[in-house]
Structure formats: C-alpha cells, structure tokens
Coordinates of C-alpha atoms in Angstrom, one line a residue:
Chain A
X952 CA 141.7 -50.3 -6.3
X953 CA 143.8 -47.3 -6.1
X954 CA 147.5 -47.8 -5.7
X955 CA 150.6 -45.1 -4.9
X956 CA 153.9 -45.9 -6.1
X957 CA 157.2 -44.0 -4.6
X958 CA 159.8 -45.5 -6.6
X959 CA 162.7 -43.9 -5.2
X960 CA 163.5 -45.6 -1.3
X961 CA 166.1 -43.2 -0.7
X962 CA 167.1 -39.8 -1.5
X963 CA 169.6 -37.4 -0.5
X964 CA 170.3 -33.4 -1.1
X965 CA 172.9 -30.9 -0.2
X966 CA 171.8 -27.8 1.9
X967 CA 170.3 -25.0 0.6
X968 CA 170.2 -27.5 -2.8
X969 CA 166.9 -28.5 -4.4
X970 CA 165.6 -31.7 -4.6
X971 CA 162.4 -33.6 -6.2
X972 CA 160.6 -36.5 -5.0
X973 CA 158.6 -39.0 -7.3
X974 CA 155.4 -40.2 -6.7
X975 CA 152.7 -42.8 -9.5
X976 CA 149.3 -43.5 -8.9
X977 CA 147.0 -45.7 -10.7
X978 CA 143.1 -44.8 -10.5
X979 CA 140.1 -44.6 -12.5
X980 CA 138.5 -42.0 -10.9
X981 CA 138.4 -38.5 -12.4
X982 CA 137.9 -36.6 -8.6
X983 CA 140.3 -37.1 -5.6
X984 CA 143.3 -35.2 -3.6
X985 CA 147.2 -36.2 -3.7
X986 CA 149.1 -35.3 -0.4
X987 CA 152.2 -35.4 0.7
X988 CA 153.5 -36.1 3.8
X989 CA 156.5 -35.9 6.2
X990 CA 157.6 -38.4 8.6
X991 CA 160.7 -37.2 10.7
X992 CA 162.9 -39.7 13.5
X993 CA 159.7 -38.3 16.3
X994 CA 157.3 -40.4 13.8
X995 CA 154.7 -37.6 14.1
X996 CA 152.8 -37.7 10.4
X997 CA 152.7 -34.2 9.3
X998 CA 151.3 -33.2 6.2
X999 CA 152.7 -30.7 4.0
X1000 CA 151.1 -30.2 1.1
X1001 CA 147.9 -31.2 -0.8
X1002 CA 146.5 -30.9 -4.2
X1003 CA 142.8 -31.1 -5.4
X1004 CA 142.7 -33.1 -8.9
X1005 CA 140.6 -30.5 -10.3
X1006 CA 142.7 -28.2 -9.9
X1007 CA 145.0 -27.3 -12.8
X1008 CA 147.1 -24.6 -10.7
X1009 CA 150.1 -26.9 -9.0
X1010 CA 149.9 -26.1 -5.0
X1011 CA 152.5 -24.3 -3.4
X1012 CA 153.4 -24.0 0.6
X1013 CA 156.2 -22.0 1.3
X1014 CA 159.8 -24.3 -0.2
X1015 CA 157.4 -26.9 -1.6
X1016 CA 155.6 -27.1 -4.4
X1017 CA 154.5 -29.9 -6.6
X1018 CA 154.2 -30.8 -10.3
X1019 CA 151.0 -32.4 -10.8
X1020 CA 150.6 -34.2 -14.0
X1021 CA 147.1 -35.7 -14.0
X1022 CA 146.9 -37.3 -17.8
X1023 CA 150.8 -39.1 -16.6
X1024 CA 149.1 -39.6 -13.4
X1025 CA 152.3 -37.9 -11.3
X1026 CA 153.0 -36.2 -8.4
X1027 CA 156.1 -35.2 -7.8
X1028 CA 156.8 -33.2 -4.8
X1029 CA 159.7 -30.2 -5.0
X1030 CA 161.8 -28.8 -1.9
X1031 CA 163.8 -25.9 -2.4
X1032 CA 166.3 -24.5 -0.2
X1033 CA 166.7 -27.7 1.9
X1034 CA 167.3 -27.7 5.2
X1035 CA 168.5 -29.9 7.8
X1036 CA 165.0 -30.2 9.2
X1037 CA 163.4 -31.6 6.0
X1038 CA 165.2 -35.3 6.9
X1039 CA 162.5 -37.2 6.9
X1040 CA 160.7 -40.0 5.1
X1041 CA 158.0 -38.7 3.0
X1042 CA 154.7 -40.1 2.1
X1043 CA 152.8 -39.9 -0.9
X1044 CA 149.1 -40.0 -0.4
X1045 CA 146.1 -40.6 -2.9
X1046 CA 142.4 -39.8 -1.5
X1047 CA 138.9 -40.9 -3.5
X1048 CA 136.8 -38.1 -3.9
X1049 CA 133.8 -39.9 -3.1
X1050 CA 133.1 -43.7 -1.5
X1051 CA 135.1 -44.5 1.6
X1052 CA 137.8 -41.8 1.2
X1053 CA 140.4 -43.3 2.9
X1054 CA 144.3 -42.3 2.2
X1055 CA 146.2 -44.9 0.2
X1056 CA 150.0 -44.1 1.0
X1057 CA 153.2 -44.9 -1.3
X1058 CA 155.7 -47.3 0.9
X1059 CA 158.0 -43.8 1.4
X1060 CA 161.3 -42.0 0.2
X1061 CA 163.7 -40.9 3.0
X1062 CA 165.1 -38.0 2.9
X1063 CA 168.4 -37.2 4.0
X1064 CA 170.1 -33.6 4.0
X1065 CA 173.7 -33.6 3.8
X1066 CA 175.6 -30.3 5.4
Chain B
X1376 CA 148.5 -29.5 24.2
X1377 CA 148.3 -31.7 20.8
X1378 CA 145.6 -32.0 19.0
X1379 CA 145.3 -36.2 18.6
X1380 CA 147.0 -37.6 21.3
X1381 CA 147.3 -41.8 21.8
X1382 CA 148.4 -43.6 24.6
X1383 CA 150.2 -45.4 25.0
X1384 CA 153.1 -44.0 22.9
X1385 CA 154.8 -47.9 23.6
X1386 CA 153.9 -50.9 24.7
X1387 CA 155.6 -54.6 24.7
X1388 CA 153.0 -57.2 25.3
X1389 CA 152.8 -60.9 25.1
X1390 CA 151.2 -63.1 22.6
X1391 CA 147.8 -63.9 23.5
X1392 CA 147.1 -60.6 25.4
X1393 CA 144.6 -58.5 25.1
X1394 CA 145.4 -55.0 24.3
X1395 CA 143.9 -51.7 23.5
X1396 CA 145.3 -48.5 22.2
X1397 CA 143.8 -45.2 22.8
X1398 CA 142.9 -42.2 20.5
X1399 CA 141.7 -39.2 21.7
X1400 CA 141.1 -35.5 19.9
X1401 CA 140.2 -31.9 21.1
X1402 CA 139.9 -30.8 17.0
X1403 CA 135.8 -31.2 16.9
X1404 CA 136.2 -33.6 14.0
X1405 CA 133.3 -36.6 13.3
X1406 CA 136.0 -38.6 11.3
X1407 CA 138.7 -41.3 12.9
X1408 CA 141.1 -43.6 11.7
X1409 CA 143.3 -46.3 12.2
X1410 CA 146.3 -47.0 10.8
X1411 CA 148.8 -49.6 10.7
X1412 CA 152.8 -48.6 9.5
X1413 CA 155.2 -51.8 9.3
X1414 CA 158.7 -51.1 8.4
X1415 CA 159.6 -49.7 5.0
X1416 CA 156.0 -49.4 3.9
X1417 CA 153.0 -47.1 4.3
X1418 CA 150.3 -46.4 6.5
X1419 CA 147.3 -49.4 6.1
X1420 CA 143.8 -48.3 7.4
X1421 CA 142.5 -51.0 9.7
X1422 CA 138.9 -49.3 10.7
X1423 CA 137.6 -46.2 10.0
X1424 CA 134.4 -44.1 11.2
X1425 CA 132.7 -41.4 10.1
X1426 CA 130.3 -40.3 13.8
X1427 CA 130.0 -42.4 16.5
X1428 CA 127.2 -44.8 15.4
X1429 CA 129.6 -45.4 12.3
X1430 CA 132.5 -48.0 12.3
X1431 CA 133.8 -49.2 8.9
X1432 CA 136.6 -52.0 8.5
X1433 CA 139.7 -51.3 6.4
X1434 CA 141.8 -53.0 4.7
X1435 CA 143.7 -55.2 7.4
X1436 CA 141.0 -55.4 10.1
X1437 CA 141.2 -58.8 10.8
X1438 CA 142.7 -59.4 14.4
X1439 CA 141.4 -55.9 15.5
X1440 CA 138.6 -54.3 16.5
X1441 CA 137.1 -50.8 17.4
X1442 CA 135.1 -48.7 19.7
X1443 CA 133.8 -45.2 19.1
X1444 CA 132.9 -43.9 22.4
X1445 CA 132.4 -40.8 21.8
X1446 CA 132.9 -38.3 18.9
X1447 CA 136.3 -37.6 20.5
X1448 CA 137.5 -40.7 21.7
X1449 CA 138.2 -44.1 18.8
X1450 CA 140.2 -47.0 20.8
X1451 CA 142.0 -49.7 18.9
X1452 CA 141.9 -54.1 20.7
X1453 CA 143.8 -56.4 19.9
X1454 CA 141.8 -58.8 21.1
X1455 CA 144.8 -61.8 21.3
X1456 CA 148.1 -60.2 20.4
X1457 CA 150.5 -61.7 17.9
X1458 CA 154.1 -61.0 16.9
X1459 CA 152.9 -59.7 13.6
X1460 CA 150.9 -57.2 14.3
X1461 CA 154.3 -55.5 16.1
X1462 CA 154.2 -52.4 14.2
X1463 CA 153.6 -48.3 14.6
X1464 CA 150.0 -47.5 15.2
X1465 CA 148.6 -44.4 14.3
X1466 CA 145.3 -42.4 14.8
X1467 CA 144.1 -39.8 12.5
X1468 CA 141.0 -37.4 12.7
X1469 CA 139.4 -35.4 9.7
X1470 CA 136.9 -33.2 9.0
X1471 CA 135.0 -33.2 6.1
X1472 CA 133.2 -30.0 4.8
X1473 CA 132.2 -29.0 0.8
X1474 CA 134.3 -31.5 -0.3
X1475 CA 137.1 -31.1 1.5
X1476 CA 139.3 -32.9 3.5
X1477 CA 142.5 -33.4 5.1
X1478 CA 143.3 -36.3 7.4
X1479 CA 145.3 -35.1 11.0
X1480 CA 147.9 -37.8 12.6
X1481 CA 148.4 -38.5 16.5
X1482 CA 152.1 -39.4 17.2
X1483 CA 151.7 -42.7 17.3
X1484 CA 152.1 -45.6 19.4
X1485 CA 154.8 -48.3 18.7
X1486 CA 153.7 -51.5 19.8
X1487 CA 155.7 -54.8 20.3
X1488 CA 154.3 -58.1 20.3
X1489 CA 156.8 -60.7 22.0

C-alpha cells in the first residue's frame, strides 16, 4: 500500500519570504499524480497544485511550484512571496494511476505567516 | 453557488442515532467520495463510487454506509453513531477523462458524537 509522509507538523514564514514544504511517499508503482493541497481555518479542501509522475517538467501555478524528485520519491512543495492568506494546513496527496485511484493524504504541515 | 455542497455543515448527535450526511454536486462528474479527517491527520476514504450502480468501500467503512441516488447526489449513514466517529466529513467529486484526474472537495461537515 501506498503511504504519504509530511514530516514537518508545523511551519512558519515571514511575509513576502519563501518557504518549502516536505512531502515522502513510498510506492511501487511507476504511474500516479502527487497533489497538494490547502486547508485554511474555513476547512474548505482546495487543491493547488498537481504533478503527473510522468512528467519530468516540475508544475508550476502562479507562487507555487514543486520539486519533484521521483528516483528520491519527493515532493516538496515551494511558496514564494508569502502572504497572509497562504495560513493554512497543507496536504500532501498521492493518487494510483490505475486500480481504485483513491487519494492517500500525508497527516498535514500548518502553515503559519508571520507579518 | 458552490460546486459540492453537504449538509449539514454540523451536527451533534447522540450515541446510538442514526445519522446521514448529505453530498450533493452541480459539476457533472460520475465520481464521489467520502472522506473522513480526525484531528492532526489526513483525509481517510470510507466509500467511494465511480456511477451510480457503483459503490466501493474504503479504507475505514466499517460503521458507515452509502447511497448513490443519483449521479449528483452520494449520502453518508451512520447507521448507530459513536463517539469515535466525531470527526470532519468531507465529500469529493471527480471526473476522470484520458487519464486524468483531479478530486474536488465540498466544505465539509463537522460532526460530533456525544
């Protein structure tokens, strides 16, 4: 079975500053998509950012972008320019490319923005 | 309007009562989900289903049960509440097209089981 490791419970970031946060996984497959996710204090799940495993190319939305090591089996997920509105606890998510393709999430790092 | 929307967004409940939590979606998708978040840990998928004469368990389905009634609508029972199943509920649609796929979350429900 697939598992997503977040080691990091809590992380914090100065304004405008740029911050990383750390996601393992542990498969055997070859195919399947990594998200990430954002949780803020409404509890709405919102994703922001997804990566297909056979893609070399790291994604990019906007401030985040990801480093996506596949052989290390990382995904670590990269704000820039930080705002206030990023507070949230973040999910990383791991998806089988086949079979019963349901999201296995990480236990969560939460964010906080300091002004 | 939101896209997934559940009802009831809380609910406190007694043990042994019978409970059901509602998931409904104007985005056309065949696929919905339910998941379970308990405090500092991630979202567990309790059922899942793919069209309307498809319901798979998940990981935690014991104690719950599901009801596709139509390709927009995927209700959640608790059949005979317990305090442990207190936790944030969430539904999630998807569509799945050429390999693709990305799951969609209602804003939960937050459920209390006295």
């Amino acid at each position: 079975a697939q598992t997503v490791t977040q080691s990091q419970p809590e992380m914090s970031v100065q304004e405008a500053e740029t911050v990383t946060l750390s996601c393992t996984y542990d498969t055997s497959e070859s195919d399947y998509y990594l998200f990430w996710y954002k949780q803020p204090p409404s509890r709405q799940m919102i994703l922001v950012i997804r990566q297909e495993a056979y893609k070399q190319q790291n994604a990019t939305e906007n401030r985040f972008s990801v480093n996506f090591q596949k052989a290390a089996k990382s995904f670590s997920l990269k704000i820039s320019d930080s705002q206030l509105g990023d507070a949230a606890m973040y999910f990383c998510a791991y998806r089988s490319y086949q079979g019963a393709q349901k999201l296995v999430f990480g236990q969560g790092t939460r964010l906080t923005i300091n002004p | 309007d939101a896209d997934v929307t559940q009802t009831p967004r809380n609910r406190i409940t007694k043990t042994g009562k019978r409970i059901m939590l509602e998931c409904s979606q104007t985005k056309g998708h065949d696929r919905m989900y339910w998941y379970r978040q308990d405090p500092g840990l991630g979202l567990r998928l309790i059922y899942y289903s793919f069209d309307v004469k498809d319901i798979n368990k998940g990981e935690i389905s014991d104690g719950y049960s599901v009801s596709r009634q139509a390709q927009a609508k995927f209700s959640l029972s608790l059949e005979s509440a317990i305090p442990n199943q207190t936790a944030l509920y969430f539904c999630a649609t998807s569509d799945f097209y050429l390999g693709q796929e990305t799951q969609y979350f209602g804003p939960g429900t937050r459920l209390l089981v006295l």
